Amino acid sequence: MQVVRDVASLRGAVASARARGERIGFVPTMGALHAGHLSLIERARAQCTCVVLSIFVNPLQFAPTEDLAQYPRTEQADLAAAATCGATLVFVPGVEVMYPGARVVSVVPERIADRWEGAIRPGHFAGVLTVVTKLFNLVQPDIAVFGQKDLQQATLIRALVRDLDVPVTLDIAPIIREVDGLALSSRNRFLDGDARRAAGVLSQSLVTIAARFATGTADVRALIADGDARLRTESSVHADYLSIVDPIGLAPVRSASVGDFVIVAARVGATRLLDNHRLGDPLPLLS
Ligand code: AMP
């Protein structure tokens, strides 16, 4: 596994792989790798001989009030884990490599992205789409793997590829969870004992809704009331939103159907957590 930190070395290594006739798979991350990230690398590796992993904590997607400085950075452990999962090339740029000067052009989504995370984190998705566009142009992968865990992000990247004709195939990978159902996240390491236990209620609320839907209830108000009641059993958990949305625009639906997503975001202490579940998919098994 080769580690590169500048654009010329990245382009050179990718060009060599391409000249050998290899397919290029790409997994962008912000590091602090966990089993969810590793599942994306393995998924890329199953489809491509050259798997590029990027590790870059992108300042553009953090608001000044957010946790950029606190975001975990565990490069040595990340590189060791990436190697065991089949990454062949790791791009670890510094901020000065990705943003060498004042930027005049950004990739900004339309107003439709101003809901959910877009409403709570203004400018976040412009930061994500700008860095993902830069990374796509640097790596020029055949396939890029993203997680369903960040559903709105995956939806907007799908829109980016479609609307700007980016020549890449997207692969959206399932959510990897802890045994109690908590979706793995780099931020989970900030949860202390009590908060960690309470955080399980996010996935429990999704399961409550999905189980009631499976028994034939499509009425969203009834479904959300059930999920909300579950969330409220933990007083340290403060929901930002719990909703059922269509899979294309993530607009709230009134009557739930197979293929719609239940989405939840909540704060547990100072840590913000996201989760979602596609109605009709097998229920996450909770211990
Ligand atoms: P991040 O490092 O948080 O930017 O995440 C990098 C990629 O890993 C994104 O495509 C995420 O959606 C994905 N990811 C994060 N958590 C999980 C998880 N629990 N299961 C699967 N993929 C995940």
Short mmCIF file of C-alpha atoms and ligand atoms in Angstrom, two decimals:
data_model
loop_
_atom_site.label_atom_id
_atom_site.label_comp_id
_atom_site.label_asym_id
_atom_site.label_seq_id
_atom_site.Cartn_x
_atom_site.Cartn_y
_atom_site.Cartn_z
CA MET A 1 0.00 0.00 0.00
CA GLN A 2 1.42 3.35 -1.11
CA VAL A 3 0.83 6.57 0.85
CA VAL A 4 0.94 9.86 -1.06
CA ARG A 5 0.48 13.39 0.25
CA ASP A 6 0.65 15.64 -2.82
CA VAL A 7 -1.27 15.96 -6.06
CA ALA A 8 1.57 15.03 -8.43
CA SER A 9 2.30 11.77 -6.58
CA LEU A 10 -1.40 10.89 -6.47
CA ARG A 11 -1.88 11.53 -10.17
CA GLY A 12 1.31 9.59 -10.98
CA ALA A 13 0.29 6.55 -8.93
CA VAL A 14 -3.25 6.50 -10.37
CA ALA A 15 -1.86 6.90 -13.93
CA SER A 16 0.45 3.89 -13.37
CA ALA A 17 -2.47 1.75 -12.15
CA ARG A 18 -4.55 2.88 -15.12
CA ALA A 19 -1.65 2.05 -17.52
CA ARG A 20 -1.60 -1.47 -16.02
CA GLY A 21 -5.26 -1.73 -17.02
CA GLU A 22 -6.55 -1.61 -13.44
CA ARG A 23 -10.01 -0.38 -12.48
CA ILE A 24 -9.85 2.45 -9.97
CA GLY A 25 -12.09 2.37 -6.90
CA PHE A 26 -12.28 5.34 -4.55
CA VAL A 27 -13.33 5.70 -0.90
CA PRO A 28 -13.24 9.26 0.47
CA THR A 29 -13.12 9.59 4.27
CA MET A 30 -12.16 11.97 7.04
CA GLY A 31 -10.14 9.25 8.79
CA ALA A 32 -10.58 7.94 12.36
CA LEU A 33 -11.47 4.76 10.50
CA HIS A 34 -13.94 2.26 11.96
CA ALA A 35 -15.51 -0.95 10.64
CA GLY A 36 -18.00 1.09 8.58
CA HIS A 37 -15.21 2.77 6.63
CA LEU A 38 -13.39 -0.54 6.30
CA SER A 39 -16.50 -2.15 4.79
CA LEU A 40 -16.41 0.54 2.07
CA ILE A 41 -12.76 -0.24 1.31
CA GLU A 42 -13.53 -3.97 1.09
CA ARG A 43 -16.49 -3.25 -1.16
CA ALA A 44 -14.30 -1.17 -3.49
CA ARG A 45 -11.64 -3.86 -3.44
CA ALA A 46 -14.17 -6.51 -4.49
CA GLN A 47 -14.78 -4.47 -7.66
CA CYS A 48 -11.37 -2.92 -8.39
CA THR A 49 -7.70 -3.90 -8.16
CA CYS A 50 -6.65 -0.33 -7.41
CA VAL A 51 -8.43 1.10 -4.35
CA VAL A 52 -7.70 4.72 -3.48
CA LEU A 53 -8.59 5.80 0.06
CA SER A 54 -8.50 9.49 0.91
CA ILE A 55 -8.13 10.75 4.46
CA PHE A 56 -8.83 14.46 4.73
CA VAL A 57 -10.67 16.36 7.45
CA ASN A 58 -12.23 18.95 5.15
CA PRO A 59 -12.39 22.35 6.89
CA LEU A 60 -14.83 23.61 4.24
CA GLN A 61 -17.66 21.43 5.56
CA PHE A 62 -17.32 22.56 9.18
CA ALA A 63 -18.91 25.80 10.41
CA PRO A 64 -16.72 27.96 12.68
CA THR A 65 -18.85 26.81 15.64
CA GLU A 66 -18.37 23.09 14.87
CA ASP A 67 -15.87 20.44 15.97
CA LEU A 68 -13.12 20.78 13.31
CA ALA A 69 -10.32 21.13 15.89
CA GLN A 70 -11.70 18.27 18.02
CA TYR A 71 -12.34 15.93 15.09
CA PRO A 72 -10.37 12.73 15.82
CA ARG A 73 -7.16 12.23 13.85
CA THR A 74 -5.63 8.74 14.05
CA GLU A 75 -3.46 8.50 10.94
CA GLN A 76 -1.12 5.67 11.95
CA ALA A 77 -3.95 3.36 13.03
CA ASP A 78 -5.93 4.34 9.91
CA LEU A 79 -3.07 3.37 7.59
CA ALA A 80 -2.60 0.02 9.33
CA ALA A 81 -6.33 -0.77 9.13
CA ALA A 82 -6.60 0.37 5.50
CA ALA A 83 -3.75 -1.94 4.48
CA THR A 84 -5.46 -4.99 5.98
CA CYS A 85 -8.70 -4.21 4.07
CA GLY A 86 -7.15 -3.98 0.64
CA ALA A 87 -6.54 -0.26 0.06
CA THR A 88 -3.68 0.04 -2.45
CA LEU A 89 -3.16 3.81 -2.46
CA VAL A 90 -3.88 6.28 0.36
CA PHE A 91 -4.07 10.01 -0.30
CA VAL A 92 -3.47 12.06 2.87
CA PRO A 93 -3.30 15.69 1.76
CA GLY A 94 -2.70 18.60 4.08
CA VAL A 95 -5.10 21.55 3.96
CA GLU A 96 -2.53 23.50 1.89
CA VAL A 97 -2.55 20.74 -0.75
CA MET A 98 -6.34 20.76 -1.13
CA TYR A 99 -6.78 24.52 -0.72
CA PRO A 100 -3.54 26.16 -1.83
CA GLY A 101 -5.01 29.63 -2.36
CA ALA A 102 -8.15 31.71 -2.23
CA ARG A 103 -10.96 29.75 -3.90
CA VAL A 104 -13.14 31.53 -6.45
CA VAL A 105 -15.37 28.60 -7.49
CA SER A 106 -17.35 26.21 -5.24
CA VAL A 107 -19.99 23.55 -5.85
CA VAL A 108 -23.17 24.76 -4.16
CA PRO A 109 -26.37 22.68 -4.12
CA GLU A 110 -29.78 24.18 -4.94
CA ARG A 111 -32.19 25.28 -2.19
CA ILE A 112 -33.73 21.80 -2.08
CA ALA A 113 -30.65 20.74 -0.09
CA ASP A 114 -31.47 23.29 2.63
CA ARG A 115 -33.49 20.78 4.64
CA TRP A 116 -32.36 18.35 7.37
CA GLU A 117 -28.56 18.61 7.70
CA GLY A 118 -28.57 21.52 5.24
CA ALA A 119 -30.85 23.51 7.56
CA ILE A 120 -28.90 22.73 10.71
CA ARG A 121 -25.45 23.08 9.11
CA PRO A 122 -25.63 25.96 6.57
CA GLY A 123 -22.85 25.67 4.01
CA HIS A 124 -22.02 22.08 5.02
CA PHE A 125 -23.05 20.47 1.75
CA ALA A 126 -21.33 23.11 -0.38
CA GLY A 127 -18.17 22.13 1.52
CA VAL A 128 -18.82 18.42 0.95
CA LEU A 129 -19.69 18.76 -2.75
CA THR A 130 -16.71 21.02 -3.40
CA VAL A 131 -14.20 18.64 -1.81
CA VAL A 132 -15.80 15.56 -3.40
CA THR A 133 -15.67 17.24 -6.83
CA LYS A 134 -11.98 18.06 -6.29
CA LEU A 135 -11.27 14.50 -5.16
CA PHE A 136 -13.17 13.04 -8.14
CA ASN A 137 -11.09 15.23 -10.47
CA LEU A 138 -7.85 14.24 -8.74
CA VAL A 139 -8.50 10.48 -8.62
CA GLN A 140 -10.82 10.08 -11.65
CA PRO A 141 -12.12 6.78 -10.29
CA ASP A 142 -14.30 4.28 -12.14
CA ILE A 143 -16.26 3.59 -8.95
CA ALA A 144 -16.68 5.62 -5.76
CA VAL A 145 -18.13 4.06 -2.60
CA PHE A 146 -20.11 6.11 -0.09
CA GLY A 147 -22.11 5.05 2.97
CA GLN A 148 -25.90 5.10 3.32
CA LYS A 149 -25.14 6.25 6.88
CA ASP A 150 -24.86 9.82 5.54
CA LEU A 151 -28.00 9.54 3.46
CA GLN A 152 -28.44 13.19 2.50
CA GLN A 153 -24.76 13.38 1.54
CA ALA A 154 -25.10 10.27 -0.64
CA THR A 155 -28.26 11.70 -2.23
CA LEU A 156 -26.54 14.99 -3.05
CA ILE A 157 -23.46 13.26 -4.44
CA ARG A 158 -25.77 11.23 -6.67
CA ALA A 159 -27.28 14.56 -7.82
CA LEU A 160 -23.79 16.02 -8.34
CA VAL A 161 -22.80 13.11 -10.59
CA ARG A 162 -26.06 13.31 -12.53
CA ASP A 163 -26.36 17.09 -12.86
CA LEU A 164 -22.68 17.78 -13.67
CA ASP A 165 -22.12 14.59 -15.73
CA VAL A 166 -19.28 13.29 -13.57
CA PRO A 167 -17.95 10.09 -15.19
CA VAL A 168 -18.05 7.84 -12.12
CA THR A 169 -20.29 5.00 -10.94
CA LEU A 170 -21.51 5.43 -7.37
CA ASP A 171 -21.91 2.53 -5.00
CA ILE A 172 -23.85 3.23 -1.79
CA ALA A 173 -22.93 0.78 0.98
CA PRO A 174 -25.12 -0.38 3.90
CA ILE A 175 -24.77 0.97 7.44
CA ILE A 176 -22.48 -0.98 9.78
CA ARG A 177 -23.75 -1.01 13.38
CA GLU A 178 -22.65 -1.89 16.89
CA VAL A 179 -24.41 -4.89 18.48
CA ASP A 180 -26.97 -2.60 20.16
CA GLY A 181 -27.76 -1.05 16.78
CA LEU A 182 -25.79 2.20 17.12
CA ALA A 183 -24.49 3.16 13.67
CA LEU A 184 -20.69 3.30 13.71
CA SER A 185 -19.36 6.85 13.53
CA SER A 186 -16.00 8.48 14.12
CA ARG A 187 -17.80 10.68 16.66
CA ASN A 188 -18.98 7.71 18.78
CA ARG A 189 -15.63 7.81 20.59
CA PHE A 190 -16.82 11.05 22.25
CA LEU A 191 -19.72 9.23 23.95
CA ASP A 192 -18.98 8.39 27.59
CA GLY A 193 -20.62 5.39 29.34
CA ASP A 194 -24.07 6.87 29.95
CA ALA A 195 -24.23 8.74 26.67
CA ARG A 196 -23.06 5.65 24.80
CA ARG A 197 -25.86 3.57 26.33
CA ALA A 198 -28.46 6.29 25.66
CA ALA A 199 -27.31 6.65 22.03
CA GLY A 200 -28.76 3.22 21.28
CA VAL A 201 -32.20 4.83 21.28
CA LEU A 202 -31.63 6.33 17.82
CA SER A 203 -31.57 2.97 16.06
CA GLN A 204 -34.28 1.70 18.44
CA SER A 205 -36.57 4.49 17.25
CA LEU A 206 -35.93 3.47 13.63
CA VAL A 207 -36.68 -0.16 14.46
CA THR A 208 -39.88 0.84 16.30
CA ILE A 209 -41.09 2.71 13.21
CA ALA A 210 -40.01 0.05 10.73
CA ALA A 211 -41.62 -2.73 12.79
CA ARG A 212 -44.95 -0.86 12.99
CA PHE A 213 -44.75 -0.11 9.24
CA ALA A 214 -44.19 -3.83 8.61
CA THR A 215 -47.47 -4.60 10.40
CA GLY A 216 -49.36 -2.40 7.91
CA THR A 217 -49.34 1.13 9.37
CA ALA A 218 -48.49 3.65 6.63
CA ASP A 219 -49.76 6.77 8.43
CA VAL A 220 -46.66 8.86 9.01
CA ARG A 221 -48.05 10.75 12.02
CA ALA A 222 -48.72 7.50 13.85
CA LEU A 223 -45.33 6.07 12.88
CA ILE A 224 -43.41 9.20 13.94
CA ALA A 225 -45.35 9.40 17.22
CA ASP A 226 -44.14 5.87 18.04
CA GLY A 227 -40.54 6.64 17.14
CA ASP A 228 -40.63 9.93 19.02
CA ALA A 229 -41.95 8.22 22.14
CA ARG A 230 -39.03 5.81 21.94
CA LEU A 231 -36.52 8.67 21.60
CA ARG A 232 -38.05 10.45 24.60
CA THR A 233 -37.31 7.50 26.87
CA GLU A 234 -33.75 8.88 27.04
CA SER A 235 -33.75 12.37 28.57
CA SER A 236 -30.14 13.03 27.50
CA VAL A 237 -31.05 12.56 23.82
CA HIS A 238 -32.33 15.67 22.02
CA ALA A 239 -33.72 15.02 18.56
CA ASP A 240 -33.07 17.54 15.78
CA TYR A 241 -35.42 15.67 13.46
CA LEU A 242 -37.18 12.35 13.00
CA SER A 243 -38.99 12.02 9.69
CA ILE A 244 -40.01 9.71 6.86
CA VAL A 245 -38.86 10.91 3.45
CA ASP A 246 -38.88 9.86 -0.18
CA PRO A 247 -35.61 8.41 -1.49
CA ILE A 248 -35.05 10.92 -4.31
CA GLY A 249 -35.53 14.40 -2.86
CA LEU A 250 -35.72 13.42 0.82
CA ALA A 251 -39.03 15.33 1.07
CA PRO A 252 -41.35 14.30 3.91
CA VAL A 253 -44.09 11.88 2.83
CA ARG A 254 -47.57 11.71 4.36
CA SER A 255 -48.06 8.03 3.78
CA ALA A 256 -45.05 5.71 4.09
CA SER A 257 -44.12 3.21 1.35
CA VAL A 258 -41.43 0.58 0.88
CA GLY A 259 -38.29 2.42 -0.27
CA ASP A 260 -38.92 5.54 1.82
CA PHE A 261 -36.33 6.33 4.48
CA VAL A 262 -36.79 7.00 8.16
CA ILE A 263 -34.16 9.58 9.09
CA VAL A 264 -33.08 10.74 12.53
CA ALA A 265 -30.55 13.19 13.90
CA ALA A 266 -30.05 13.82 17.59
CA ARG A 267 -27.62 15.33 20.04
CA VAL A 268 -26.38 13.19 22.90
CA GLY A 269 -24.53 15.64 25.11
CA ALA A 270 -22.21 17.54 22.78
CA THR A 271 -22.14 14.75 20.19
CA ARG A 272 -24.42 14.85 17.15
CA LEU A 273 -25.46 11.52 15.69
CA LEU A 274 -27.25 10.57 12.46
CA ASP A 275 -29.01 7.38 11.46
CA ASN A 276 -31.52 6.14 8.90
CA HIS A 277 -33.32 3.04 7.73
CA ARG A 278 -34.91 2.19 4.40
CA LEU A 279 -38.44 0.88 4.88
CA GLY A 280 -38.67 -2.64 3.53
CA ASP A 281 -35.05 -3.49 4.32
CA PRO A 282 -34.40 -6.09 7.03
CA LEU A 283 -34.59 -4.57 10.51
CA PRO A 284 -31.24 -3.98 12.21
CA LEU A 285 -30.86 -6.74 14.82
CA LEU A 286 -30.57 -5.13 18.23
CA SER A 287 -29.10 -6.95 21.21
P1 AMP B 1 -16.59 10.18 7.08
O1 AMP B 1 -15.19 9.77 7.41
O2 AMP B 1 -17.47 10.38 8.27
O3 AMP B 1 -16.64 11.35 6.11
O4 AMP B 1 -17.24 8.96 6.31
C1 AMP B 1 -16.61 8.44 5.15
C2 AMP B 1 -17.57 7.48 4.47
O5 AMP B 1 -17.87 6.40 5.36
C3 AMP B 1 -18.92 8.13 4.10
O6 AMP B 1 -19.30 7.68 2.81
C4 AMP B 1 -19.83 7.62 5.19
O7 AMP B 1 -21.18 7.57 4.79
C5 AMP B 1 -19.27 6.22 5.41
N1 AMP B 1 -19.68 5.70 6.72
C6 AMP B 1 -19.65 6.37 7.91
N2 AMP B 1 -20.18 5.60 8.90
C7 AMP B 1 -20.53 4.42 8.32
C8 AMP B 1 -21.13 3.21 8.82
N3 AMP B 1 -21.47 3.06 10.10
N4 AMP B 1 -21.36 2.20 7.93
C9 AMP B 1 -21.02 2.34 6.62
N5 AMP B 1 -20.45 3.46 6.10
C10 AMP B 1 -20.21 4.49 6.93
#
